[in-house]
Amino acid sequence: MMPLRRFTIHQPKDTAEASEMLAQFGEKARLYAGGTELLLAMKHDLLRYEHLVDVKTVPGLDRIEAKDSVLLIGSAVTHRVIERSALVKEKLPVLSEMETKVANIRVRATGTLGGNLCFAEPHSDPATLLLALDAKAQIHGKSGQKTVAIDKLITGAYETSLSTDEILTAVEIPVLSKSQRAAYVKFQTHERPTLGLALVLDIDDAGHQIRKARAVVGSVSAIPSRSDKTDAALVGRRSQVERQLNDAAAALADTADPVDDLQGSADYKRHLIGVFLKRAFVKALAHT
Ligand SMILES: Cc1cc2nc3c(=O)[nH]c(=O)nc-3n(C[C@H](O)[C@H](O)[C@H](O)COP(=O)(O)OP(=O)(O)OC[C@H]3O[C@@H](n4cnc5c(N)ncnc54)[C@H](O)[C@@H]3O)c2cc1C
């Protein structure tokens, strides 16, 4: 590993000043949160920045709030804080459970939700679950605020739609309604997940009829994927949907188009999608 090149850390007092700094320094600057990805890449000399703009000093980016039917999580909140939050456990247990399995405790204690999403590393657990939950990213830039869907934020491997002066400030996650059930399952043998699969189902009171479904698979290719064909195959009488799970998984695998990488071959990942869709289905409906 190379010694770190010299850089200056800036501590803006608010998001407006952070955006100003990013615009002023341009390509020479990068936002910095926990540094678990950024500093490692800089130590390996894969990325070089002269200025790091610290988002952790910006007031408000560390908040977790519930408003109406939405959970709002600031971008500088660490995985560990989300995992332990009583509010998250109450409002969205599937999110706290997912967070317990991100990386290891050292990374979770320092790494933030915003850093995870904005680094856009393809093996992201939060990106997969948040897409299934239909979460939105709140973004602040010099031209003002905007809100975009997660799949409009993460556009490719290590690529986001953020422009130089923009900051992810928070993530808005709709809490589940009484008729919704969700599950997140993952498979991991190395440092990063081989596969993560999130499933959200809307069911009738008796638990016999699935009215709506949203399945997302992540980590198997550049970005998390969903398929209308899969979601349609997951709708109907529960017994009928159970018979359609192989077809639903095949359609999801076709859309995701898994890649060979250090976590496994494309064929192996296609197989895992079938296994883990079934596991997610059973888990989501376990308490109905
Ligand atoms: C050993 C190891 C194992 C891991 N395992 C997993 C795993 O199992 N599952 C998983 O999902 N992840 C895993 N990760 C990834 C981990 O979740 C991320 O490293 C962490 O969340 C990044 O957050 P950070 O605050 O450290 O980001 P930083 O390193 O500070 O920043 C990362 C990038 O995001 C940008 N950024 C940060 N905050 C913002 C913001 N608010 N707005 C705009 N851009 C921003 C930075 O400019 C930088 O480009 C692992 C990482 C490591 C090192």
Coordinates of C-alpha atoms and ligand atoms in Angstrom, one line a residue:
M1 CA 0.0 0.0 0.0
M2 CA 1.3 3.5 -0.9
P3 CA 1.6 6.2 1.8
L4 CA -1.3 8.6 1.5
R5 CA -0.6 11.7 -0.6
R6 CA -1.1 15.0 1.2
F7 CA -4.7 16.4 1.3
T8 CA -6.6 19.0 3.2
I9 CA -9.8 18.2 5.1
H10 CA -12.5 20.9 5.0
Q11 CA -15.3 21.1 7.5
P12 CA -18.2 23.0 6.0
K13 CA -20.8 24.4 8.4
D14 CA -23.8 23.4 6.3
T15 CA -24.7 21.8 3.0
A16 CA -24.7 25.1 1.1
E17 CA -21.0 25.6 2.1
A18 CA -20.2 22.0 1.3
S19 CA -21.7 22.5 -2.2
E20 CA -19.7 25.7 -2.6
M21 CA -16.5 24.0 -1.7
L22 CA -17.1 21.1 -4.1
A23 CA -17.9 23.5 -6.9
Q24 CA -14.8 25.6 -6.1
F25 CA -12.3 22.7 -6.0
G26 CA -14.0 20.7 -8.8
E27 CA -12.1 17.5 -9.8
K28 CA -9.6 18.1 -7.0
A29 CA -12.1 17.5 -4.3
R30 CA -14.3 14.7 -3.0
L31 CA -16.8 14.4 -0.2
Y32 CA -15.6 12.3 2.7
A33 CA -17.8 10.6 5.3
G34 CA -16.4 7.5 7.1
G35 CA -13.6 7.1 4.6
T36 CA -13.9 3.3 4.5
E37 CA -13.9 3.2 0.7
L38 CA -12.4 6.6 -0.2
L39 CA -9.3 6.5 2.0
L40 CA -8.6 2.9 1.1
A41 CA -8.8 3.8 -2.6
M42 CA -6.5 6.8 -2.0
K43 CA -4.0 4.7 0.0
H44 CA -3.8 2.4 -3.0
D45 CA -3.4 5.5 -5.2
L46 CA -6.4 4.5 -7.2
L47 CA -8.0 7.9 -6.5
R48 CA -6.2 11.2 -5.9
Y49 CA -7.8 14.2 -4.2
E50 CA -6.2 17.3 -2.8
H51 CA -9.3 18.3 -0.8
L52 CA -11.7 16.2 1.2
V53 CA -15.0 17.9 2.2
D54 CA -16.1 16.2 5.5
V55 CA -19.9 15.6 5.5
K56 CA -19.9 14.4 9.1
T57 CA -19.6 18.0 10.4
V58 CA -22.7 19.2 8.5
P59 CA -25.5 19.5 11.0
G60 CA -28.6 17.4 10.3
L61 CA -27.0 14.7 8.1
D62 CA -26.8 12.4 11.1
R63 CA -30.5 12.3 11.9
I64 CA -33.0 9.5 11.8
E65 CA -36.7 10.6 11.8
A66 CA -40.1 9.1 11.1
K67 CA -42.5 11.5 9.4
D68 CA -45.9 10.3 8.4
S69 CA -45.3 7.0 6.6
V70 CA -41.7 7.7 5.8
L71 CA -38.4 7.0 7.6
L72 CA -35.8 9.6 6.9
I73 CA -32.2 8.6 7.4
G74 CA -29.4 11.2 7.0
S75 CA -26.6 10.3 4.7
A76 CA -23.9 10.5 7.4
V77 CA -25.7 8.0 9.6
T78 CA -23.4 4.9 10.1
H79 CA -24.5 1.4 9.4
R80 CA -24.1 0.6 13.1
V81 CA -26.4 3.5 14.2
I82 CA -29.1 2.3 11.8
E83 CA -28.7 -1.3 13.0
R84 CA -29.1 -0.3 16.6
S85 CA -31.8 2.4 16.2
A86 CA -35.0 1.7 18.1
L87 CA -36.9 3.8 15.6
V88 CA -35.6 1.8 12.6
K89 CA -36.3 -1.5 14.4
E90 CA -39.9 -0.4 15.1
K91 CA -40.7 1.2 11.7
L92 CA -38.6 -1.0 9.3
P93 CA -37.2 -4.1 11.0
V94 CA -36.1 -5.4 7.6
L95 CA -33.6 -2.5 7.3
S96 CA -32.1 -3.0 10.7
E97 CA -31.7 -6.7 10.1
M98 CA -30.0 -6.0 6.7
E99 CA -27.6 -3.6 8.4
T100 CA -26.5 -6.2 11.0
K101 CA -25.0 -8.2 8.0
V102 CA -23.2 -5.4 6.2
A103 CA -19.4 -5.8 6.3
N104 CA -17.9 -6.2 9.8
I105 CA -18.4 -4.2 12.9
R106 CA -15.4 -1.9 12.3
V107 CA -16.7 -0.9 8.8
R108 CA -20.3 -0.6 10.2
A109 CA -19.1 1.6 13.0
T110 CA -17.5 4.1 10.6
G111 CA -19.1 3.6 7.2
T112 CA -22.2 5.6 6.4
L113 CA -25.3 4.9 4.4
G114 CA -24.5 7.8 2.1
G115 CA -21.0 6.6 1.5
N116 CA -22.2 3.2 0.6
L117 CA -24.8 4.4 -1.9
C118 CA -22.6 7.2 -3.4
F119 CA -19.5 5.0 -3.9
A120 CA -21.9 2.8 -5.9
E121 CA -19.8 -0.3 -5.3
P122 CA -21.7 -3.1 -7.1
H123 CA -21.8 -5.3 -4.0
S124 CA -24.1 -3.1 -1.9
D125 CA -26.7 -4.5 0.4
P126 CA -28.5 -1.2 1.2
A127 CA -28.8 -0.3 -2.5
T128 CA -30.6 -3.6 -3.2
L129 CA -33.0 -3.3 -0.3
L130 CA -33.7 0.4 -0.7
L131 CA -34.6 -0.1 -4.4
A132 CA -37.1 -2.8 -3.4
L133 CA -38.6 -0.5 -0.7
D134 CA -39.0 2.3 -3.3
A135 CA -36.7 4.6 -1.4
K136 CA -35.7 8.1 -2.6
A137 CA -32.5 10.1 -2.3
Q138 CA -32.6 13.7 -1.2
I139 CA -29.9 15.6 -2.9
H140 CA -28.6 19.1 -2.3
G141 CA -26.6 21.1 -4.9
K142 CA -25.8 24.7 -5.8
S143 CA -29.0 24.8 -7.9
G144 CA -31.2 23.6 -4.9
Q145 CA -32.8 20.5 -3.6
K146 CA -34.2 17.5 -5.5
T147 CA -35.4 14.0 -4.8
V148 CA -34.7 11.1 -7.0
A149 CA -35.4 7.3 -6.9
I150 CA -32.5 5.1 -5.8
D151 CA -32.1 3.7 -9.4
K152 CA -31.8 7.3 -10.7
L153 CA -29.0 7.9 -8.1
I154 CA -26.9 4.8 -8.8
T155 CA -26.4 4.6 -12.5
G156 CA -23.5 2.1 -12.9
A157 CA -20.6 0.4 -11.2
Y158 CA -18.9 3.2 -9.2
E159 CA -21.2 5.7 -11.0
T160 CA -23.9 8.0 -9.7
S161 CA -25.9 10.8 -11.3
L162 CA -24.6 13.3 -8.8
S163 CA -22.9 16.3 -10.3
T164 CA -19.7 17.7 -8.8
D165 CA -21.4 20.1 -6.3
E166 CA -24.2 17.7 -5.2
I167 CA -24.5 16.0 -1.9
L168 CA -26.8 13.1 -0.9
T169 CA -28.3 14.5 2.3
A170 CA -30.9 11.9 3.3
V171 CA -32.7 8.8 2.2
E172 CA -36.6 8.7 2.4
I173 CA -37.9 5.2 2.9
P174 CA -41.6 4.4 2.9
V175 CA -42.5 2.3 5.9
L176 CA -44.4 -0.9 5.1
S177 CA -48.2 -0.8 5.2
K178 CA -50.1 -3.3 7.3
S179 CA -50.6 -5.5 4.2
Q180 CA -46.9 -5.5 3.1
R181 CA -44.2 -8.0 4.0
A182 CA -40.6 -7.7 3.2
A183 CA -37.5 -9.9 3.4
Y184 CA -33.8 -9.4 2.6
V185 CA -31.5 -12.4 2.1
K186 CA -27.9 -12.5 1.1
F187 CA -25.1 -14.9 0.3
Q188 CA -21.5 -14.1 1.1
T189 CA -18.3 -16.1 1.4
H190 CA -15.8 -13.3 0.8
E191 CA -15.5 -9.7 2.0
R192 CA -18.4 -8.5 -0.2
P193 CA -21.7 -10.2 -0.9
T194 CA -22.1 -12.5 -3.8
L195 CA -25.8 -11.9 -3.9
G196 CA -28.4 -9.9 -2.1
L197 CA -32.1 -10.3 -2.8
A198 CA -34.9 -8.1 -1.5
L199 CA -38.6 -8.9 -1.8
V200 CA -41.6 -6.8 -0.9
L201 CA -45.1 -8.4 -1.1
D202 CA -48.5 -7.0 -0.6
I203 CA -51.0 -9.6 0.6
D204 CA -54.6 -9.9 1.5
D205 CA -55.7 -10.3 5.1
A206 CA -56.0 -14.0 4.9
G207 CA -52.5 -14.3 3.5
H208 CA -53.7 -16.3 0.5
Q209 CA -53.5 -13.8 -2.3
I210 CA -50.4 -11.7 -3.3
R211 CA -51.7 -8.5 -4.8
K212 CA -48.3 -6.8 -5.6
A213 CA -44.7 -7.8 -5.6
R214 CA -41.3 -6.2 -6.1
A215 CA -38.2 -8.3 -6.2
V216 CA -34.7 -6.8 -6.5
V217 CA -31.4 -8.7 -6.9
G218 CA -28.1 -7.0 -6.2
S219 CA -24.4 -7.7 -6.1
V220 CA -24.5 -10.1 -9.1
S221 CA -23.9 -7.4 -11.7
A222 CA -23.1 -3.6 -11.9
I223 CA -26.3 -2.3 -10.3
P224 CA -29.4 -3.8 -8.5
S225 CA -32.0 -5.1 -10.9
R226 CA -35.7 -5.7 -11.0
S227 CA -38.0 -7.1 -13.7
D228 CA -41.7 -6.4 -14.4
K229 CA -42.0 -10.1 -15.6
T230 CA -40.7 -11.3 -12.2
D231 CA -43.0 -9.1 -10.2
A232 CA -46.0 -10.2 -12.4
A233 CA -45.1 -13.9 -11.8
L234 CA -45.1 -13.2 -8.0
V235 CA -48.7 -12.0 -8.0
G236 CA -51.7 -14.3 -7.6
R237 CA -52.8 -17.1 -5.3
R238 CA -50.0 -18.0 -3.0
S239 CA -50.0 -21.7 -4.1
Q240 CA -50.0 -20.6 -7.7
V241 CA -47.1 -18.2 -7.1
E242 CA -45.1 -20.9 -5.4
R243 CA -45.3 -22.9 -8.7
Q244 CA -44.1 -19.9 -10.6
L245 CA -41.0 -19.1 -8.5
N246 CA -38.6 -20.8 -10.9
D247 CA -40.0 -18.7 -13.8
A248 CA -39.9 -15.6 -11.7
A249 CA -36.2 -16.2 -10.8
A250 CA -35.3 -17.0 -14.4
A251 CA -36.7 -13.6 -15.5
L252 CA -34.9 -11.8 -12.7
A253 CA -31.6 -13.5 -13.7
D254 CA -32.2 -12.5 -17.4
T255 CA -32.6 -8.9 -16.4
A256 CA -29.7 -8.9 -13.9
D257 CA -27.5 -10.6 -16.4
P258 CA -24.9 -11.7 -13.8
V259 CA -21.2 -11.3 -14.4
D260 CA -18.3 -13.5 -13.6
D261 CA -16.2 -12.0 -10.8
L262 CA -14.2 -12.9 -7.7
Q263 CA -17.5 -13.7 -5.9
G264 CA -18.5 -16.4 -8.4
S265 CA -19.3 -17.3 -12.0
A266 CA -22.3 -15.9 -13.8
D267 CA -23.9 -19.4 -14.0
Y268 CA -23.5 -19.9 -10.2
K269 CA -25.1 -16.5 -9.5
R270 CA -28.1 -17.4 -11.8
H271 CA -28.5 -20.5 -9.7
L272 CA -28.3 -18.5 -6.5
I273 CA -31.0 -16.2 -7.7
G274 CA -33.4 -19.2 -7.9
V275 CA -32.4 -20.4 -4.4
F276 CA -32.6 -17.0 -2.8
L277 CA -35.9 -15.9 -4.3
K278 CA -37.5 -19.0 -2.8
R279 CA -35.9 -18.2 0.6
A280 CA -37.0 -14.6 0.5
F281 CA -40.5 -15.7 -0.4
V282 CA -40.7 -18.1 2.5
K283 CA -39.2 -15.5 4.9
A284 CA -41.5 -12.7 3.8
L285 CA -44.6 -14.8 4.3
A286 CA -43.3 -16.5 7.5
H287 CA -45.6 -14.6 9.8
T288 CA -48.8 -14.7 7.8
Ligands
LIG1 C1 -14.0 -4.7 4.3 C2 -15.2 -4.1 3.8 C3 -16.4 -5.0 3.7 C4 -17.6 -4.4 3.2 N1 -18.7 -5.3 3.1 C5 -19.8 -4.7 2.7 C6 -21.0 -5.6 2.6 O1 -21.1 -6.7 3.0 N2 -22.2 -5.0 2.2 C7 -22.2 -3.7 1.8 O2 -23.3 -3.2 1.4 N3 -21.1 -2.9 1.8 C8 -19.9 -3.4 2.3 N4 -18.8 -2.6 2.3 C9 -19.0 -1.2 1.9 C10 -19.3 -0.3 3.1 O3 -20.7 -0.3 3.4 C11 -18.9 1.1 2.7 O4 -17.4 1.1 2.7 C12 -19.3 2.2 3.5 O5 -20.7 2.3 3.8 C13 -18.9 3.6 2.9 O6 -19.3 4.6 3.7 P1 -18.2 5.8 4.1 O7 -18.9 6.7 4.9 O8 -17.0 5.2 4.7 O9 -17.9 6.3 2.7 P2 -16.6 7.1 2.2 O10 -15.5 6.2 2.0 O11 -16.3 8.3 3.1 O12 -17.1 7.7 0.8 C14 -17.4 6.8 -0.3 C15 -17.8 7.6 -1.5 O13 -19.0 8.2 -1.3 C16 -19.0 9.6 -1.5 N5 -19.8 10.2 -0.5 C17 -19.9 9.9 0.9 N6 -20.9 10.6 1.4 C18 -21.5 11.3 0.5 C19 -22.7 12.1 0.4 N7 -23.4 12.4 1.5 N8 -23.1 12.6 -0.8 C20 -22.4 12.3 -1.9 N9 -21.3 11.5 -1.9 C21 -20.9 11.0 -0.8 C22 -17.5 10.0 -1.3 O14 -17.2 11.1 -2.0 C23 -16.8 8.7 -1.8 O15 -16.7 8.8 -3.2 C24 -17.6 -3.1 2.8 C25 -16.5 -2.3 2.9 C26 -15.3 -2.8 3.4 C27 -14.1 -1.9 3.5

